[in-house]
């Protein structure tokens, strides 16, 4: 009975915290709504959503060559995550306005604050300190600036990186070890949203190794995380393929078909890899055979390779 009351109290506290974050977020939106207006970097690449939904608007473009309706690359160093989110927001409200731009940006910050709450809870931080942290972040001058200037471009990546870190905090639970690969996918998506999140990857890999359940699982977790990171970063690859193909002299129809084919093939391969890693994450026989095969391929001496396969399978199993 006492435990049930405590769980109810925790849920109520979480609800109060979330409501407070949303209220403060709305306050930041409506405070000086028009300031400082709109300028290119404050809506780049979000303005692509307006071109996609309302092609008759005739808005000017500042994009890299691309074949699809919305490019996967806004610049060479970041993708178009915010444009796709803006498509959803504008579709819900039926029109593009200053409010839809601000609303999308504040949603990122609300999500960031909520992830900070979950991380604090996982780390057993005092809930009053967590609440103060959420309020301080939401009322900070930086938030006022982030939702109105070009610094908003880092918000989706920050949210995705915090999600990736939260999943890694569950690494100590054997049943939740598969979260590691999804942590890598989220960090890869953060890297796609803006290049600076690539620099967090080494720290995440070291965290996998340091916080592993055993020496063997540490290496496996690091490999799974890196595989997920590569999978999440695949949109960069698609974007650069699109840029390369769009710069050729082929017909527009052929360019679109080639890029769509690459898109389907790469996303299909990524989904298959993630599925196999998750399905066989704790299957020692499958992992040992893969590792033994890699060792055999890299060995120039067939007898040595055969013995290496046998010894590796015997050791891991």
mmCIF file of C-alpha atoms in Angstrom:
data_model
loop_
_atom_site.group_PDB
_atom_site.id
_atom_site.type_symbol
_atom_site.label_atom_id
_atom_site.label_comp_id
_atom_site.label_asym_id
_atom_site.label_seq_id
_atom_site.Cartn_x
_atom_site.Cartn_y
_atom_site.Cartn_z
ATOM 1 C CA UNK A 1 0.000 0.000 0.000
ATOM 2 C CA UNK A 2 2.794 2.386 0.939
ATOM 3 C CA UNK A 3 4.641 1.612 -2.303
ATOM 4 C CA UNK A 4 1.479 2.301 -4.318
ATOM 5 C CA UNK A 5 1.081 5.700 -2.630
ATOM 6 C CA UNK A 6 4.711 6.543 -3.354
ATOM 7 C CA UNK A 7 4.315 5.633 -7.046
ATOM 8 C CA UNK A 8 1.178 7.794 -7.270
ATOM 9 C CA UNK A 9 3.065 10.665 -5.638
ATOM 10 C CA UNK A 10 5.922 10.330 -8.141
ATOM 11 C CA UNK A 11 3.534 10.346 -11.091
ATOM 12 C CA UNK A 12 1.772 13.417 -9.704
ATOM 13 C CA UNK A 13 5.107 15.177 -9.279
ATOM 14 C CA UNK A 14 6.081 14.330 -12.851
ATOM 15 C CA UNK A 15 2.756 15.721 -14.094
ATOM 16 C CA UNK A 16 3.233 18.968 -12.162
ATOM 17 C CA UNK A 17 6.756 19.318 -13.540
ATOM 18 C CA UNK A 18 5.614 18.775 -17.123
ATOM 19 C CA UNK A 19 2.758 21.287 -16.755
ATOM 20 C CA UNK A 20 5.195 23.859 -15.340
ATOM 21 C CA UNK A 21 7.588 23.327 -18.254
ATOM 22 C CA UNK A 22 4.766 23.767 -20.804
ATOM 23 C CA UNK A 23 3.440 26.936 -19.121
ATOM 24 C CA UNK A 24 6.899 28.507 -19.019
ATOM 25 C CA UNK A 25 7.425 27.487 -22.645
ATOM 26 C CA UNK A 26 4.222 29.261 -23.717
ATOM 27 C CA UNK A 27 5.338 32.309 -21.744
ATOM 28 C CA UNK A 28 8.603 32.362 -23.713
ATOM 29 C CA UNK A 29 6.686 32.157 -27.017
ATOM 30 C CA UNK A 30 4.258 35.008 -26.357
ATOM 31 C CA UNK A 31 6.814 37.254 -24.669
ATOM 32 C CA UNK A 32 7.830 39.712 -27.405
ATOM 33 C CA UNK A 33 6.411 37.402 -30.096
ATOM 34 C CA UNK A 34 7.547 39.570 -33.031
ATOM 35 C CA UNK A 35 11.081 40.184 -31.779
ATOM 36 C CA UNK A 36 13.398 40.173 -33.758
ATOM 37 C CA UNK A 37 11.160 39.215 -36.698
ATOM 38 C CA UNK A 38 12.413 36.728 -39.285
ATOM 39 C CA UNK A 39 15.725 36.566 -41.081
ATOM 40 C CA UNK A 40 17.300 33.861 -43.210
ATOM 41 C CA UNK A 41 19.316 31.929 -40.640
ATOM 42 C CA UNK A 42 16.452 31.946 -38.131
ATOM 43 C CA UNK A 43 14.290 29.874 -40.502
ATOM 44 C CA UNK A 44 16.909 27.941 -42.470
ATOM 45 C CA UNK A 45 16.000 25.223 -43.411
ATOM 46 C CA UNK A 46 12.472 25.584 -41.958
ATOM 47 C CA UNK A 47 11.300 27.719 -44.876
ATOM 48 C CA UNK A 48 11.599 24.607 -47.064
ATOM 49 C CA UNK A 49 8.448 23.331 -45.331
ATOM 50 C CA UNK A 50 6.481 26.280 -46.741
ATOM 51 C CA UNK A 51 7.811 25.571 -50.233
ATOM 52 C CA UNK A 52 6.808 21.927 -49.875
ATOM 53 C CA UNK A 53 3.290 22.588 -48.532
ATOM 54 C CA UNK A 54 2.567 25.773 -50.514
ATOM 55 C CA UNK A 55 4.602 25.608 -53.742
ATOM 56 C CA UNK A 56 2.586 28.502 -55.184
ATOM 57 C CA UNK A 57 4.014 30.867 -52.534
ATOM 58 C CA UNK A 58 7.081 31.549 -54.685
ATOM 59 C CA UNK A 59 9.476 31.960 -51.750
ATOM 60 C CA UNK A 60 13.115 32.263 -52.680
ATOM 61 C CA UNK A 61 15.490 29.321 -52.207
ATOM 62 C CA UNK A 62 18.961 28.953 -50.807
ATOM 63 C CA UNK A 63 19.609 25.242 -51.113
ATOM 64 C CA UNK A 64 22.155 22.804 -52.413
ATOM 65 C CA UNK A 65 21.306 20.958 -55.652
ATOM 66 C CA UNK A 66 18.765 18.227 -54.930
ATOM 67 C CA UNK A 67 16.298 15.970 -56.737
ATOM 68 C CA UNK A 68 13.629 15.369 -54.081
ATOM 69 C CA UNK A 69 10.992 17.848 -52.881
ATOM 70 C CA UNK A 70 12.857 18.594 -49.657
ATOM 71 C CA UNK A 71 16.619 17.986 -49.726
ATOM 72 C CA UNK A 72 18.326 15.844 -47.111
ATOM 73 C CA UNK A 73 21.121 18.416 -46.840
ATOM 74 C CA UNK A 74 20.446 22.025 -45.896
ATOM 75 C CA UNK A 75 24.182 22.702 -45.899
ATOM 76 C CA UNK A 76 27.207 20.451 -46.175
ATOM 77 C CA UNK A 77 27.387 20.233 -42.384
ATOM 78 C CA UNK A 78 23.751 19.773 -41.338
ATOM 79 C CA UNK A 79 20.544 18.143 -42.499
ATOM 80 C CA UNK A 80 16.920 19.238 -42.734
ATOM 81 C CA UNK A 81 15.452 17.783 -39.524
ATOM 82 C CA UNK A 82 13.813 21.073 -38.544
ATOM 83 C CA UNK A 83 12.163 21.421 -41.963
ATOM 84 C CA UNK A 84 10.421 18.056 -41.605
ATOM 85 C CA UNK A 85 9.224 18.964 -38.103
ATOM 86 C CA UNK A 86 7.967 22.302 -39.430
ATOM 87 C CA UNK A 87 5.977 20.425 -42.112
ATOM 88 C CA UNK A 88 4.072 18.669 -39.315
ATOM 89 C CA UNK A 89 3.510 21.873 -37.311
ATOM 90 C CA UNK A 90 2.309 23.911 -40.313
ATOM 91 C CA UNK A 91 0.052 21.047 -41.423
ATOM 92 C CA UNK A 92 -1.611 21.045 -37.992
ATOM 93 C CA UNK A 93 -2.217 24.818 -37.959
ATOM 94 C CA UNK A 94 -2.986 25.114 -41.663
ATOM 95 C CA UNK A 95 -0.672 28.067 -42.249
ATOM 96 C CA UNK A 96 2.873 29.251 -41.668
ATOM 97 C CA UNK A 97 3.396 32.109 -39.232
ATOM 98 C CA UNK A 98 5.748 33.444 -36.603
ATOM 99 C CA UNK A 99 3.832 31.354 -34.090
ATOM 100 C CA UNK A 100 4.439 28.073 -35.934
ATOM 101 C CA UNK A 101 8.166 28.833 -36.112
ATOM 102 C CA UNK A 102 8.321 29.679 -32.400
ATOM 103 C CA UNK A 103 6.069 26.739 -31.462
ATOM 104 C CA UNK A 104 8.319 24.173 -33.131
ATOM 105 C CA UNK A 105 11.388 25.604 -31.410
ATOM 106 C CA UNK A 106 9.784 25.706 -27.973
ATOM 107 C CA UNK A 107 8.626 22.099 -28.417
ATOM 108 C CA UNK A 108 12.287 21.110 -28.746
ATOM 109 C CA UNK A 109 13.124 22.944 -25.521
ATOM 110 C CA UNK A 110 10.177 21.435 -23.635
ATOM 111 C CA UNK A 111 11.331 17.991 -24.783
ATOM 112 C CA UNK A 112 14.918 18.799 -23.739
ATOM 113 C CA UNK A 113 13.793 19.855 -20.257
ATOM 114 C CA UNK A 114 11.681 16.741 -19.902
ATOM 115 C CA UNK A 115 14.614 14.529 -20.872
ATOM 116 C CA UNK A 116 16.742 16.340 -18.281
ATOM 117 C CA UNK A 117 14.067 15.451 -15.720
ATOM 118 C CA UNK A 118 14.187 11.774 -16.700
ATOM 119 C CA UNK A 119 17.988 11.750 -16.537
ATOM 120 C CA UNK A 120 17.943 13.416 -13.112
ATOM 121 C CA UNK A 121 15.423 10.851 -11.895
ATOM 122 C CA UNK A 122 17.595 8.013 -13.197
ATOM 123 C CA UNK A 123 20.608 9.504 -11.380
ATOM 124 C CA UNK A 124 18.545 9.886 -8.159
ATOM 125 C CA UNK A 125 18.819 13.679 -8.113
ATOM 126 C CA UNK A 126 16.603 15.375 -5.538
ATOM 127 C CA UNK A 127 13.273 16.169 -7.187
ATOM 128 C CA UNK A 128 13.237 19.746 -5.881
ATOM 129 C CA UNK A 129 16.616 20.337 -7.508
ATOM 130 C CA UNK A 130 15.289 18.810 -10.732
ATOM 131 C CA UNK A 131 12.251 21.089 -10.627
ATOM 132 C CA UNK A 132 14.449 24.123 -10.039
ATOM 133 C CA UNK A 133 16.655 23.041 -12.949
ATOM 134 C CA UNK A 134 13.641 22.816 -15.276
ATOM 135 C CA UNK A 135 12.352 26.242 -14.238
ATOM 136 C CA UNK A 136 15.783 27.858 -14.514
ATOM 137 C CA UNK A 137 16.330 26.453 -18.004
ATOM 138 C CA UNK A 138 12.906 27.514 -19.278
ATOM 139 C CA UNK A 139 13.257 31.076 -17.954
ATOM 140 C CA UNK A 140 16.851 31.576 -19.047
ATOM 141 C CA UNK A 141 17.699 34.325 -21.586
ATOM 142 C CA UNK A 142 19.279 31.632 -23.751
ATOM 143 C CA UNK A 143 15.866 30.030 -24.339
ATOM 144 C CA UNK A 144 14.461 33.414 -25.366
ATOM 145 C CA UNK A 145 17.321 33.639 -27.877
ATOM 146 C CA UNK A 146 17.236 30.019 -29.054
ATOM 147 C CA UNK A 147 13.627 30.109 -30.247
ATOM 148 C CA UNK A 148 14.167 33.354 -32.218
ATOM 149 C CA UNK A 149 17.634 33.153 -33.759
ATOM 150 C CA UNK A 150 19.794 30.767 -35.770
ATOM 151 C CA UNK A 151 20.890 28.992 -32.561
ATOM 152 C CA UNK A 152 17.654 26.983 -32.761
ATOM 153 C CA UNK A 153 19.402 24.704 -35.266
ATOM 154 C CA UNK A 154 21.111 22.906 -32.353
ATOM 155 C CA UNK A 155 17.901 22.164 -30.439
ATOM 156 C CA UNK A 156 16.831 18.914 -32.193
ATOM 157 C CA UNK A 157 20.338 17.483 -31.859
ATOM 158 C CA UNK A 158 20.455 18.359 -28.157
ATOM 159 C CA UNK A 159 17.177 16.544 -27.555
ATOM 160 C CA UNK A 160 18.290 13.488 -29.537
ATOM 161 C CA UNK A 161 21.641 13.368 -27.753
ATOM 162 C CA UNK A 162 19.963 13.508 -24.337
ATOM 163 C CA UNK A 163 17.659 10.669 -25.409
ATOM 164 C CA UNK A 164 20.729 8.684 -26.476
ATOM 165 C CA UNK A 165 22.389 9.286 -23.124
ATOM 166 C CA UNK A 166 19.248 8.314 -21.221
ATOM 167 C CA UNK A 167 19.093 5.005 -23.068
ATOM 168 C CA UNK A 168 22.741 4.359 -22.183
ATOM 169 C CA UNK A 169 21.908 4.884 -18.516
ATOM 170 C CA UNK A 170 19.739 1.754 -18.800
ATOM 171 C CA UNK A 171 22.741 -0.230 -19.986
ATOM 172 C CA UNK A 172 23.228 -1.758 -16.531
ATOM 173 C CA UNK A 173 19.991 -3.703 -16.888
ATOM 174 C CA UNK A 174 20.600 -6.953 -18.789
ATOM 175 C CA UNK A 175 17.094 -6.976 -20.271
ATOM 176 C CA UNK A 176 17.569 -3.413 -21.514
ATOM 177 C CA UNK A 177 21.019 -3.909 -23.022
ATOM 178 C CA UNK A 178 19.536 -3.686 -26.501
ATOM 179 C CA UNK A 179 18.778 -0.012 -25.856
ATOM 180 C CA UNK A 180 22.434 0.584 -26.656
ATOM 181 C CA UNK A 181 21.911 0.253 -30.404
ATOM 182 C CA UNK A 182 18.970 2.663 -30.331
ATOM 183 C CA UNK A 183 21.106 5.098 -28.363
ATOM 184 C CA UNK A 184 23.584 5.001 -31.230
ATOM 185 C CA UNK A 185 20.805 5.583 -33.783
ATOM 186 C CA UNK A 186 19.614 8.674 -31.892
ATOM 187 C CA UNK A 187 23.121 10.092 -31.620
ATOM 188 C CA UNK A 188 23.588 9.455 -35.350
ATOM 189 C CA UNK A 189 20.390 11.416 -36.033
ATOM 190 C CA UNK A 190 21.711 14.198 -33.779
ATOM 191 C CA UNK A 191 24.890 14.255 -35.872
ATOM 192 C CA UNK A 192 22.756 14.478 -39.005
ATOM 193 C CA UNK A 193 20.808 17.398 -37.534
ATOM 194 C CA UNK A 194 24.047 19.326 -36.916
ATOM 195 C CA UNK A 195 27.669 18.267 -37.260
ATOM 196 C CA UNK A 196 28.844 19.196 -33.742
ATOM 197 C CA UNK A 197 27.177 16.118 -32.233
ATOM 198 C CA UNK A 198 29.763 13.936 -33.944
ATOM 199 C CA UNK A 199 32.188 15.039 -31.217
ATOM 200 C CA UNK A 200 30.018 13.423 -28.537
ATOM 201 C CA UNK A 201 30.339 9.982 -30.156
ATOM 202 C CA UNK A 202 33.751 9.064 -28.607
ATOM 203 C CA UNK A 203 32.446 9.903 -25.136
ATOM 204 C CA UNK A 204 29.375 7.716 -25.688
ATOM 205 C CA UNK A 205 31.522 4.803 -26.851
ATOM 206 C CA UNK A 206 33.783 5.179 -23.820
ATOM 207 C CA UNK A 207 30.686 5.223 -21.612
ATOM 208 C CA UNK A 208 29.568 1.922 -23.199
ATOM 209 C CA UNK A 209 32.951 0.368 -22.477
ATOM 210 C CA UNK A 210 33.306 1.766 -18.954
ATOM 211 C CA UNK A 211 29.723 1.016 -17.898
ATOM 212 C CA UNK A 212 29.449 -2.435 -19.499
ATOM 213 C CA UNK A 213 28.088 -5.358 -17.508
ATOM 214 C CA UNK A 214 31.307 -7.299 -18.180
ATOM 215 C CA UNK A 215 34.455 -6.991 -20.264
ATOM 216 C CA UNK A 216 32.897 -9.003 -23.070
ATOM 217 C CA UNK A 217 29.598 -7.097 -23.032
ATOM 218 C CA UNK A 218 31.476 -3.776 -22.989
ATOM 219 C CA UNK A 219 33.021 -4.471 -26.390
ATOM 220 C CA UNK A 220 29.699 -5.777 -27.682
ATOM 221 C CA UNK A 221 27.871 -2.684 -26.405
ATOM 222 C CA UNK A 222 30.439 -0.377 -27.997
ATOM 223 C CA UNK A 223 30.112 -2.206 -31.331
ATOM 224 C CA UNK A 224 26.312 -2.133 -31.168
ATOM 225 C CA UNK A 225 26.315 1.579 -30.302
ATOM 226 C CA UNK A 226 28.680 2.422 -33.174
ATOM 227 C CA UNK A 227 26.548 0.362 -35.585
ATOM 228 C CA UNK A 228 23.483 2.293 -34.475
ATOM 229 C CA UNK A 229 25.356 5.578 -34.865
ATOM 230 C CA UNK A 230 26.260 4.702 -38.458
ATOM 231 C CA UNK A 231 22.636 3.756 -39.104
ATOM 232 C CA UNK A 232 21.364 7.071 -37.732
ATOM 233 C CA UNK A 233 23.886 8.999 -39.822
ATOM 234 C CA UNK A 234 22.744 7.370 -43.077
ATOM 235 C CA UNK A 235 20.733 10.466 -44.043
ATOM 236 C CA UNK A 236 24.014 12.292 -44.543
ATOM 237 C CA UNK A 237 25.000 9.594 -47.037
ATOM 238 C CA UNK A 238 21.659 9.913 -48.840
ATOM 239 C CA UNK A 239 22.031 13.698 -48.907
ATOM 240 C CA UNK A 240 25.502 13.576 -50.418
ATOM 241 C CA UNK A 241 24.380 11.013 -53.010
ATOM 242 C CA UNK A 242 21.490 13.330 -53.882
ATOM 243 C CA UNK A 243 23.888 16.278 -54.176
ATOM 244 C CA UNK A 244 26.261 14.298 -56.384
ATOM 245 C CA UNK A 245 23.570 12.924 -58.707
ATOM 246 C CA UNK A 246 21.735 16.246 -58.933
ATOM 247 C CA UNK A 247 24.936 17.913 -60.149
ATOM 248 C CA UNK A 248 25.098 15.657 -63.221
ATOM 249 C CA UNK A 249 23.550 16.201 -66.674
ATOM 250 C CA UNK A 250 20.993 13.387 -66.368
ATOM 251 C CA UNK A 251 17.307 14.081 -66.902
ATOM 252 C CA UNK A 252 15.332 15.240 -63.826
ATOM 253 C CA UNK A 253 13.120 12.133 -63.881
ATOM 254 C CA UNK A 254 16.128 9.820 -63.904
ATOM 255 C CA UNK A 255 17.766 11.746 -61.062
ATOM 256 C CA UNK A 256 14.650 11.460 -58.911
ATOM 257 C CA UNK A 257 14.322 7.720 -59.566
ATOM 258 C CA UNK A 258 17.996 7.058 -58.773
ATOM 259 C CA UNK A 259 17.868 9.039 -55.520
ATOM 260 C CA UNK A 260 14.645 7.339 -54.457
ATOM 261 C CA UNK A 261 16.199 3.959 -55.215
ATOM 262 C CA UNK A 262 19.253 4.805 -53.094
ATOM 263 C CA UNK A 263 16.962 6.076 -50.332
ATOM 264 C CA UNK A 264 14.917 2.857 -50.249
ATOM 265 C CA UNK A 265 18.007 0.612 -50.483
ATOM 266 C CA UNK A 266 19.946 2.366 -47.713
ATOM 267 C CA UNK A 267 16.991 2.661 -45.347
ATOM 268 C CA UNK A 268 16.122 -0.997 -45.977
ATOM 269 C CA UNK A 269 19.693 -2.066 -45.226
ATOM 270 C CA UNK A 270 19.761 0.066 -42.073
ATOM 271 C CA UNK A 271 16.484 -1.383 -40.790
ATOM 272 C CA UNK A 272 17.735 -4.918 -41.476
ATOM 273 C CA UNK A 273 21.021 -4.318 -39.639
ATOM 274 C CA UNK A 274 19.243 -2.824 -36.622
ATOM 275 C CA UNK A 275 16.778 -5.718 -36.576
ATOM 276 C CA UNK A 276 19.553 -8.330 -36.677
ATOM 277 C CA UNK A 277 21.570 -6.607 -33.937
ATOM 278 C CA UNK A 278 18.539 -6.279 -31.662
ATOM 279 C CA UNK A 279 17.269 -9.810 -32.346
ATOM 280 C CA UNK A 280 20.611 -11.527 -31.792
ATOM 281 C CA UNK A 281 22.078 -9.116 -29.258
ATOM 282 C CA UNK A 282 22.394 -11.754 -26.531
ATOM 283 C CA UNK A 283 22.921 -14.737 -28.845
ATOM 284 C CA UNK A 284 26.529 -15.725 -28.128
ATOM 285 C CA UNK A 285 26.687 -18.331 -30.897
ATOM 286 C CA UNK A 286 25.722 -15.906 -33.639
ATOM 287 C CA UNK A 287 28.102 -13.222 -32.388
ATOM 288 C CA UNK A 288 30.943 -15.708 -32.015
ATOM 289 C CA UNK A 289 30.494 -16.955 -35.588
ATOM 290 C CA UNK A 290 30.508 -13.398 -36.931
ATOM 291 C CA UNK A 291 33.659 -12.577 -34.982
ATOM 292 C CA UNK A 292 35.332 -15.832 -36.057
ATOM 293 C CA UNK A 293 34.456 -15.171 -39.698
ATOM 294 C CA UNK A 294 36.023 -11.701 -39.497
ATOM 295 C CA UNK A 295 39.193 -13.178 -37.992
ATOM 296 C CA UNK A 296 39.344 -15.880 -40.672
ATOM 297 C CA UNK A 297 38.939 -13.394 -43.524
ATOM 298 C CA UNK A 298 41.779 -11.278 -42.172
ATOM 299 C CA UNK A 299 44.133 -14.230 -41.748
ATOM 300 C CA UNK A 300 46.406 -14.998 -44.743
ATOM 301 C CA UNK A 301 47.140 -18.561 -43.565
ATOM 302 C CA UNK A 302 44.146 -20.964 -44.033
ATOM 303 C CA UNK A 303 45.208 -23.498 -41.317
ATOM 304 C CA UNK A 304 45.763 -20.682 -38.856
ATOM 305 C CA UNK A 305 42.416 -19.211 -39.846
ATOM 306 C CA UNK A 306 40.659 -22.552 -39.264
ATOM 307 C CA UNK A 307 42.257 -22.983 -35.828
ATOM 308 C CA UNK A 308 41.402 -19.377 -34.984
ATOM 309 C CA UNK A 309 37.767 -19.974 -35.844
ATOM 310 C CA UNK A 310 37.621 -23.060 -33.653
ATOM 311 C CA UNK A 311 39.372 -21.455 -30.686
ATOM 312 C CA UNK A 312 37.275 -18.291 -30.903
ATOM 313 C CA UNK A 313 33.986 -20.172 -31.006
ATOM 314 C CA UNK A 314 35.079 -22.390 -28.119
ATOM 315 C CA UNK A 315 36.236 -19.382 -26.057
ATOM 316 C CA UNK A 316 33.078 -17.290 -26.483
ATOM 317 C CA UNK A 317 30.684 -20.191 -26.116
#
